[in-house]
Amino acid sequence: MSRPLSRRFIIATVPVAVASLLLSGCGSLISGSESKSSAGAQSFTYWSSWSEGEPQQKVLAKAIGEFTADTGIKVDVQWVGRDNFKKLSPTLNASTTPVDLVDGAQRNIKSVMVDTGSALDMGTVFDSKVDGEDKTVAQVIPKRYAELIESKGNPWMVPYEVASSAFWYNKARLGDVAGHAPETWADLVSMLQASKDAGRAPLALDGDIAPYNLYYFAELAVRELGAGGLNKAARDKTGESFKSPGMLKAAQHVEELVKKGFFAPGYSGSKFPALQQQFAAGKADFMYNGSWIPSETASYLAPGFQFGSFPMPSTQPGGDDSAEAYLIGFAVPKKAAHASAAEKFISYFLNKDRLAPIATDAQNLTPRDDIPAPAALANVKKALDASKTLHGQFDGVVDDYSDWTTKVLQPLDNELIFGKRDAQSFVDELAKQTKDYWAAHG
């Protein structure tokens, strides 16, 4: 398998930061000029979330070599992998952080660095010129993405990759879906019923991955309540927001999928990537998952497989159609000794030609609109561009309330999607446990 990294990216939320988040609340950012940065440094240290051999690691390693050749600045890079933030977290209280640059998913940067007041304001980088170009970083990264990674108007990371989610299918086998994607929930249910009536399994789902299960309820809650609705409910210490009609309706949509038998047999007891492989082999028609699916399944796709995709439809005509987006990128600890050199590399890597291999080689989306999307992700990019509003992964609850998401929302969501709890019981218990959670955690 070429890219198991993506599944780990989605589940690798760093729990060590949660206590700090709950105790300290939102931390403050400091600018590069206030940091201990040593301007003119000839080296810096970088702990990457990629491991040796991964496509993104190869792209970054090539850019690092070119950066050193062009600037004379050496990069002590360690390909730590997904544990880089676990390794970083204990160092943040030291007088000097032993690392000047890290990368990773926005939720980990936010929970480990931003919410503990350990992140450098990346405004200096956004204001700087992209190496070899006339535009600034701020001018090549669309505002719609920058708004996802700001605290009080100040950016705390610089993205180089964009992810989203969609229903995936094989255009070579289900060509009728292309051009006739479901526009409403009723359309989707009708399409899934037709799949079942034809004797096929409509939906593949590896139920042992709780975030995969959560995609359904979270996206449907956004459709019912609008972007930010689920996130707002998560911070309601009374829990009463989960008793709203829209929240119940979202849960009832999930319940409908379960009761109509749309999930492929064995999904609740599956072990990743068994159901994903069934989808890739043509034994299930659709799968709702992240934009890494085309690259992650590449090694076991059925011959002639052609990826098509469409977003979670609105639950009613004219309803919410906001697109999900979450980012992977760079951050600098505020106690970094060589922040300026690290920031210089960020501006260097954002050059169009250096960033483009994230799309061509790693088969992922970049935050630059002038870099074409890989063919398999064309519809995802189209949805991101067309949407007037973006919302974070799971409406941002995994970024802002990761401990609550893990301890309260995901266990109950698993019970809902496995048919062990009905929609009414789900929202009632979610309201109760949310109230209890905040009573215990302040």
XYZ file of C-alpha atoms in Angstrom:
442
model
C 0.000 0.000 0.000
C 1.500 3.272 -1.034
C 0.041 5.562 1.576
C -1.192 4.124 4.883
C 0.071 7.394 6.330
C -3.188 9.125 5.628
C -5.274 6.997 7.949
C -2.738 7.623 10.662
C -2.911 11.309 9.916
C -6.618 11.361 10.554
C -6.466 9.466 13.849
C -3.183 10.860 15.122
C -4.605 13.601 17.289
C -2.127 14.243 20.055
C -3.825 13.679 23.425
C -0.980 15.082 25.468
C -2.060 18.619 24.701
C -5.598 18.228 25.921
C -4.939 18.950 29.560
C -3.137 22.105 28.635
C -6.003 23.127 26.398
C -8.558 22.698 29.106
C -6.488 24.419 31.727
C -5.175 27.313 29.759
C -7.765 27.960 27.105
C -6.670 29.685 23.950
C -3.026 30.676 24.060
C -1.550 33.821 22.617
C 0.748 34.105 19.645
C 3.927 36.118 19.524
C 5.462 37.585 16.436
C 8.795 36.572 14.975
C 10.321 39.865 16.113
C 9.474 39.015 19.724
C 10.920 35.515 19.551
C 14.423 34.371 20.385
C 15.025 33.964 16.702
C 18.620 34.377 15.615
C 18.507 36.260 12.322
C 21.152 35.110 9.896
C 21.439 31.629 11.406
C 23.094 29.147 9.077
C 21.145 26.108 10.251
C 17.898 25.078 11.869
C 16.267 21.890 13.161
C 13.095 20.432 11.642
C 10.995 17.580 13.048
C 8.680 16.365 10.308
C 5.482 14.348 10.658
C 6.439 12.356 7.568
C 8.508 9.169 7.659
C 11.299 8.229 5.331
C 9.966 7.000 2.007
C 6.546 8.640 2.115
C 5.688 10.721 -0.966
C 5.527 14.005 0.930
C 8.844 13.212 2.642
C 10.495 12.816 -0.733
C 9.089 16.144 -1.941
C 10.263 17.969 1.188
C 13.673 16.279 1.184
C 14.303 17.442 -2.371
C 13.314 21.007 -1.473
C 15.565 20.945 1.611
C 18.537 19.940 -0.530
C 17.840 22.769 -2.963
C 17.318 25.242 -0.103
C 20.708 24.455 1.421
C 22.397 24.694 -1.969
C 20.754 28.046 -2.696
C 21.082 29.701 0.722
C 23.886 27.901 2.545
C 21.476 27.258 5.438
C 21.691 23.656 6.612
C 18.592 21.828 7.775
C 18.927 19.202 10.508
C 15.797 17.323 9.500
C 14.467 14.352 11.437
C 11.713 12.340 9.746
C 9.999 11.591 13.039
C 6.630 10.567 11.644
C 3.252 11.061 13.342
C 4.778 11.151 16.832
C 6.581 14.406 16.183
C 4.126 16.392 18.298
C 4.295 13.880 21.141
C 8.063 14.359 21.029
C 7.698 18.135 20.843
C 5.132 18.629 23.597
C 7.400 17.999 26.654
C 9.961 20.473 25.299
C 7.612 23.432 25.070
C 8.088 24.454 28.700
C 11.888 24.458 28.428
C 13.764 27.744 28.084
C 14.660 26.884 24.494
C 12.830 24.467 22.238
C 15.216 21.972 20.592
C 13.376 22.323 17.292
C 12.810 25.323 15.035
C 10.245 23.929 12.605
C 7.546 21.243 12.729
C 4.806 20.175 10.364
C 1.565 18.277 10.742
C -2.220 18.385 10.737
C -3.758 21.673 11.825
C -5.571 20.067 14.771
C -2.252 18.908 16.268
C -0.579 22.255 15.742
C -3.539 23.985 17.332
C -3.927 21.714 20.345
C -0.219 21.253 21.098
C 1.160 24.666 20.210
C -1.559 27.305 19.819
C -3.771 26.433 22.773
C -0.725 26.237 25.045
C 0.643 29.593 23.911
C 3.672 27.911 22.310
C 3.272 28.913 18.680
C 4.916 31.727 16.809
C 2.677 34.118 14.873
C 3.207 33.204 11.221
C 2.225 36.675 10.034
C 5.863 37.389 9.186
C 5.855 34.467 6.765
C 2.506 35.429 5.248
C 3.857 38.936 4.634
C 7.099 37.698 3.053
C 7.686 37.193 -0.653
C 7.513 33.616 -1.940
C 11.053 32.724 -3.007
C 11.507 33.420 -6.713
C 8.094 35.089 -7.118
C 6.684 38.608 -6.910
C 3.783 37.640 -4.653
C 3.689 37.226 -0.903
C 2.689 34.004 0.831
C -0.574 35.717 1.792
C -1.269 36.406 -1.866
C -0.831 32.795 -3.016
C -2.788 31.167 -0.156
C -6.496 31.924 -0.526
C -8.129 33.765 2.329
C -10.671 30.951 2.692
C -7.885 28.666 3.909
C -6.051 31.304 5.949
C -9.235 31.979 7.935
C -9.183 28.379 9.189
C -5.816 28.873 10.876
C -6.088 32.261 12.521
C -6.277 33.300 16.135
C -7.564 36.861 16.551
C -6.655 37.499 12.925
C -3.115 36.137 13.235
C -2.076 32.934 11.403
C -0.451 30.192 13.467
C 0.567 27.825 10.687
C 1.416 27.938 6.982
C -0.365 25.211 4.981
C 1.173 23.262 2.123
C -1.512 20.569 1.727
C -5.326 20.603 1.798
C -7.616 17.689 2.622
C -11.380 17.271 2.400
C -13.928 14.443 2.250
C -16.404 13.066 -0.290
C -18.389 10.055 -1.442
C -16.060 8.050 -3.720
C -17.077 5.699 -6.518
C -15.747 4.038 -9.658
C -16.769 6.000 -12.781
C -15.824 3.046 -14.970
C -18.510 0.944 -13.281
C -21.036 3.593 -12.171
C -20.826 6.051 -15.021
C -24.405 7.226 -14.534
C -23.444 8.866 -11.241
C -21.076 11.255 -12.982
C -23.058 14.337 -13.896
C -26.009 13.199 -11.777
C -24.564 13.399 -8.291
C -27.169 13.520 -5.507
C -28.122 17.089 -4.637
C -30.285 16.300 -1.624
C -30.442 13.661 1.084
C -33.470 12.135 -0.620
C -31.460 11.812 -3.841
C -28.663 10.053 -1.972
C -30.983 7.631 -0.214
C -32.643 6.828 -3.527
C -29.269 6.136 -5.129
C -28.139 3.895 -2.279
C -31.443 2.017 -2.350
C -30.989 1.374 -6.075
C -27.548 -0.028 -5.350
C -28.962 -2.345 -2.706
C -31.884 -3.382 -4.910
C -29.368 -4.365 -7.588
C -27.808 -6.786 -5.113
C -24.733 -4.708 -4.387
C -23.356 -3.324 -1.107
C -23.994 0.441 -1.171
C -21.494 1.767 1.406
C -18.085 0.534 2.543
C -17.018 1.582 6.053
C -14.167 0.324 8.222
C -15.982 0.635 11.526
C -12.874 0.200 13.681
C -11.776 3.704 12.686
C -13.971 5.946 14.849
C -13.191 9.133 12.873
C -14.409 7.395 9.707
C -17.702 6.640 11.468
C -17.921 10.223 12.707
C -17.774 11.651 9.193
C -21.452 10.828 8.665
C -22.968 12.446 11.755
C -20.577 15.405 11.732
C -21.166 16.278 8.091
C -24.908 15.807 8.432
C -24.967 18.015 11.540
C -23.280 20.718 9.462
C -25.884 20.240 6.744
C -28.716 20.595 9.259
C -27.253 23.379 11.429
C -24.800 25.129 9.129
C -21.039 25.414 9.473
C -20.111 25.891 13.117
C -23.339 24.417 14.499
C -21.794 21.212 15.841
C -18.777 23.104 17.107
C -21.002 25.528 19.004
C -22.951 22.669 20.566
C -19.725 21.021 21.736
C -18.907 24.035 23.917
C -22.414 24.359 25.345
C -21.797 23.341 28.943
C -25.488 22.657 29.513
C -25.552 20.067 26.710
C -28.982 21.363 25.704
C -27.836 22.261 22.175
C -27.752 18.572 21.309
C -31.509 18.410 21.874
C -32.209 20.797 18.995
C -34.396 19.564 16.102
C -31.504 19.910 13.639
C -29.195 17.762 15.732
C -31.879 15.076 16.039
C -32.493 15.224 12.301
C -28.781 14.673 11.594
C -28.782 11.631 13.860
C -31.952 10.342 12.195
C -30.206 10.489 8.799
C -27.442 8.239 10.125
C -30.055 5.969 11.678
C -31.765 5.730 8.286
C -28.563 4.491 6.637
C -28.247 1.832 9.311
C -31.869 0.670 9.320
C -32.027 0.436 5.533
C -28.966 -1.786 5.514
C -26.846 0.473 3.324
C -23.537 -0.306 5.034
C -21.704 -3.316 3.651
C -22.017 -6.504 5.734
C -19.450 -6.774 8.496
C -18.734 -3.048 8.756
C -19.202 -2.872 12.514
C -16.656 -5.627 13.139
C -14.310 -4.814 10.310
C -10.636 -4.155 10.655
C -9.048 -1.509 8.478
C -8.528 -1.708 5.520
C -10.802 -4.709 4.868
C -13.879 -2.703 3.785
C -11.769 -0.147 1.977
C -10.265 -2.997 -0.021
C -13.760 -4.309 -0.783
C -14.662 -0.892 -2.177
C -11.490 -0.760 -4.260
C -12.223 -4.242 -5.603
C -15.764 -3.238 -6.636
C -17.581 -5.174 -3.910
C -19.167 -1.971 -2.526
C -20.338 0.951 -4.635
C -19.510 3.994 -2.509
C -17.373 5.087 0.403
C -17.416 8.387 2.303
C -13.875 9.257 3.311
C -10.957 11.680 2.950
C -9.277 12.995 -0.162
C -6.336 10.651 0.371
C -8.416 7.650 -0.740
C -7.289 7.669 -4.410
C -3.611 7.501 -3.451
C -4.119 5.234 -0.428
C -6.004 2.582 -2.413
C -3.833 2.792 -5.524
C -2.074 -0.545 -4.955
C -5.272 -2.627 -4.760
C -7.715 -0.904 -7.107
C -9.673 -3.043 -9.554
C -8.310 -2.849 -13.124
C -9.661 0.203 -14.916
C -10.895 1.905 -11.728
C -11.594 5.603 -12.359
C -12.272 7.744 -9.328
C -15.339 9.906 -9.210
C -16.595 11.816 -6.173
C -19.351 14.067 -4.904
C -19.799 15.920 -1.597
C -22.257 15.134 1.163
C -25.499 16.477 -0.343
C -27.661 19.097 1.287
C -30.344 17.576 3.445
C -32.975 19.760 1.806
C -33.189 21.884 -1.350
C -31.209 25.074 -0.890
C -29.700 23.810 2.380
C -26.153 24.080 3.642
C -23.537 23.221 1.043
C -20.370 24.344 2.831
C -17.265 22.316 2.053
C -15.041 20.593 4.562
C -11.375 21.596 4.540
C -8.491 20.947 6.849
C -4.852 21.701 6.397
C -1.404 20.209 6.810
C 1.495 22.600 7.113
C 4.337 24.213 9.025
C 4.523 25.816 12.459
C 7.362 27.361 14.463
C 7.634 27.115 18.288
C 7.831 30.527 19.929
C 11.006 29.456 21.767
C 12.741 28.336 18.584
C 16.336 29.541 18.538
C 16.507 29.822 14.763
C 12.990 30.855 13.822
C 14.037 33.228 11.056
C 15.916 30.509 9.177
C 12.918 28.177 9.530
C 10.577 30.897 8.264
C 12.843 31.450 5.280
C 12.511 27.781 4.326
C 8.706 27.997 4.528
C 8.619 30.879 2.032
C 11.078 28.945 -0.117
C 8.952 25.772 -0.191
C 5.758 27.693 -1.049
C 7.249 28.471 -4.472
C 4.862 27.117 -7.107
C 7.376 24.785 -8.748
C 8.618 23.355 -5.442
C 5.109 22.884 -4.029
C 3.602 21.377 -7.190
C 4.987 17.847 -6.534
C 2.625 17.625 -3.530
C -0.047 17.316 -6.257
C 1.860 15.530 -9.021
C 3.960 13.127 -6.924
C 2.079 12.825 -3.619
C -1.342 13.100 -5.330
C -2.782 15.573 -2.843
C -4.275 19.048 -3.022
C -2.172 22.116 -2.286
C -3.451 25.475 -0.977
C -2.291 27.273 -4.141
C -5.080 27.679 -6.700
C -2.544 27.939 -9.515
C -1.393 24.337 -8.939
C -3.794 21.939 -10.703
C -5.457 19.224 -8.629
C -4.698 15.568 -9.396
C -7.344 14.188 -11.757
C -8.908 11.955 -9.095
C -9.387 14.993 -6.814
C -10.792 17.340 -9.438
C -14.327 17.199 -8.047
C -13.111 17.755 -4.495
C -11.187 20.824 -5.623
C -14.251 22.017 -7.543
C -16.391 21.723 -4.401
C -13.811 23.604 -2.312
C -13.612 26.396 -4.884
C -17.369 26.673 -5.326
C -18.289 26.771 -1.671
C -18.865 30.186 -0.118
C -18.172 28.734 3.316
C -15.647 26.182 4.559
C -15.843 24.220 7.774
C -13.119 22.270 9.541
C -12.878 18.507 9.837
C -15.875 17.321 11.892
C -16.859 20.999 12.036
C -13.624 21.690 13.889
C -14.522 19.824 17.086
C -11.472 17.598 16.802
C -9.332 20.761 16.680
C -11.058 22.675 19.443
C -12.393 19.933 21.737
C -10.317 16.856 20.993
C -10.706 15.318 24.463
C -14.500 15.728 24.386
C -14.555 14.346 20.844
C -12.606 11.254 21.862
C -14.321 10.583 25.189
C -17.925 11.651 24.508
C -18.817 12.118 20.854
C -17.002 9.236 19.182
C -18.129 6.440 21.550
C -21.766 7.522 21.246
C -21.442 7.984 17.499
C -20.091 4.442 17.210
C -23.191 3.157 18.998
C -25.417 5.137 16.617
C -23.750 3.969 13.433
C -23.525 0.351 14.631
C -27.272 0.370 15.335
C -26.842 -0.076 19.078
C -28.563 3.236 19.849
C -31.391 5.065 18.041
C -31.245 8.741 17.064
C -33.344 10.061 19.970
C -31.353 8.119 22.525
C -28.146 9.303 20.880
C -28.884 13.029 21.187
C -30.324 12.622 24.700
C -27.208 10.820 25.900
C -24.950 13.230 24.024
C -26.601 16.134 25.831
C -26.235 14.405 29.210
C -22.621 13.336 28.745
C -21.624 16.737 27.371
C -23.049 18.422 30.468
C -21.264 15.914 32.700
C -18.022 16.358 30.781
C -17.939 20.107 31.184
C -18.973 19.874 34.826
C -15.903 17.705 35.385
C -13.519 19.709 33.232
C -14.586 23.285 33.884
